[in-house]
Amino acid sequence: MAFLFAVPSGLMAQDYNHLEFGGFADYLNLSRTTPHINFVGLGGRVAFNVHPHVQLEAEMAYDFKRDYTSTFSNGVTTQLVTSRLRPLTALVGPKFQSSGPVRFFVTTKVGFINFSDSDQNASSGFVGALGGVTAGDTKFAFYPGAGVEGFWGPIGLRLEAGDNMYFDGGARNNFRVTFGPQFRF
């Protein structure tokens, strides 16, 4: 009988952490628009280990409205324009990582990107974007990325970059970078 309880506890004593969560600053270059709009926002992610070198993670990011300059055809006249567009991205997928206090990783995630249109403040716009996922302009998204994270005990920093592709009459490629703290247990 003691053997039955000893085997599971021996398996649980492996040398890797089981849960990570973190927040991040998000940069998204929406390349389909002319001119390209560089969005900045905030996001969060949670992950759990399925193997010492493989995590399954989910993340969500909300980008704030942006101002950009529109130049007219005469090349002299410009106008400052506020975009009401606010992307909301949700992705899930595996992360394949090295071991040690500094980890290099690659990831592939799928999910969606929702293009909400709002003139509300950031918190109301986020709630509206969540409510508009099923009724709004939501597109399937595919994200291949790579990065590095460093840990000092349970606290770390993570930098990741990739191509946040969505599909609307073909693949639309958009450069994305995230950076922020990670906590592991």
XYZ file of C-alpha atoms in Angstrom, residues 17-126:
110
model
C 7.978 24.468 -11.680
C 4.358 23.747 -12.429
C 2.715 27.160 -12.788
C 3.717 30.581 -14.138
C 1.788 33.799 -14.513
C 2.762 37.287 -15.529
C 1.832 40.620 -16.965
C 3.333 42.366 -19.952
C 3.475 45.497 -22.032
C 2.358 44.723 -25.571
C 3.513 46.379 -28.816
C 1.612 45.518 -32.009
C 2.452 46.942 -35.437
C -0.795 46.693 -37.402
C 0.618 46.556 -40.921
C -2.593 46.370 -42.937
C -3.465 50.002 -42.326
C -1.887 52.885 -44.219
C 0.031 54.238 -42.482
C 0.946 51.333 -40.183
C -0.411 51.929 -36.685
C 1.800 51.024 -33.728
C -0.443 49.960 -30.857
C 0.689 49.719 -27.233
C -1.259 47.927 -24.542
C -1.233 45.619 -21.553
C -1.765 41.909 -21.173
C -1.462 38.881 -18.954
C -0.589 35.228 -19.332
C -0.763 32.003 -17.364
C 1.097 28.758 -18.095
C 1.595 25.329 -16.610
C 4.232 22.706 -17.274
C 3.269 19.500 -19.038
C 6.961 18.490 -19.243
C 10.177 20.129 -17.952
C 10.711 21.673 -21.413
C 7.089 22.220 -22.494
C 4.474 24.593 -21.111
C 0.905 25.150 -22.202
C 0.086 28.847 -21.921
C -2.793 31.225 -22.529
C -2.588 34.998 -22.833
C -4.726 38.039 -23.543
C -3.696 41.585 -24.487
C -5.655 44.799 -25.001
C -4.147 47.662 -26.975
C -5.189 51.264 -26.382
C -6.374 53.787 -28.971
C -3.617 55.554 -30.914
C -3.046 58.911 -32.495
C -1.285 59.035 -35.832
C -0.426 61.661 -38.417
C -2.110 61.540 -41.803
C -0.288 63.338 -44.636
C -2.323 64.609 -47.570
C -1.376 64.064 -51.207
C 0.241 67.504 -51.480
C 2.965 66.267 -49.087
C 2.781 69.407 -46.955
C -0.519 69.287 -45.126
C -0.860 66.866 -42.204
C -3.611 66.078 -39.759
C -3.493 64.376 -36.341
C -6.074 61.578 -36.273
C -7.200 59.486 -33.295
C -7.876 55.881 -34.200
C -10.895 54.421 -32.434
C -9.572 50.947 -33.238
C -8.561 48.861 -30.210
C -7.237 45.338 -30.837
C -7.954 42.605 -28.286
C -5.846 39.448 -28.734
C -6.311 36.064 -27.019
C -3.944 33.172 -27.772
C -3.242 29.690 -26.406
C -0.586 27.116 -27.274
C 2.624 25.327 -26.308
C 5.937 26.936 -25.366
C 9.093 24.835 -25.870
C 11.879 26.028 -23.577
C 15.436 25.323 -22.528
C 16.293 24.824 -18.844
C 18.188 26.897 -16.321
C 17.791 30.381 -14.851
C 17.936 31.904 -18.373
C 15.600 30.122 -20.782
C 15.291 30.500 -24.529
C 11.991 29.431 -26.024
C 9.852 29.143 -29.141
C 6.076 29.138 -29.153
C 3.169 28.628 -31.510
C -0.272 29.793 -30.460
C -3.724 30.048 -31.969
C -6.688 32.165 -30.966
C -8.341 35.345 -32.135
C -7.848 39.046 -32.586
C -10.857 41.306 -32.209
C -10.897 44.766 -33.744
C -13.243 46.813 -31.602
C -14.135 50.420 -32.315
C -14.653 52.631 -29.285
C -14.330 56.196 -28.071
C -14.667 55.142 -24.412
C -11.875 55.181 -21.828
C -9.521 52.177 -21.645
C -11.385 50.160 -18.994
C -14.809 50.629 -20.612
C -13.284 49.950 -24.029
C -11.805 46.673 -22.750
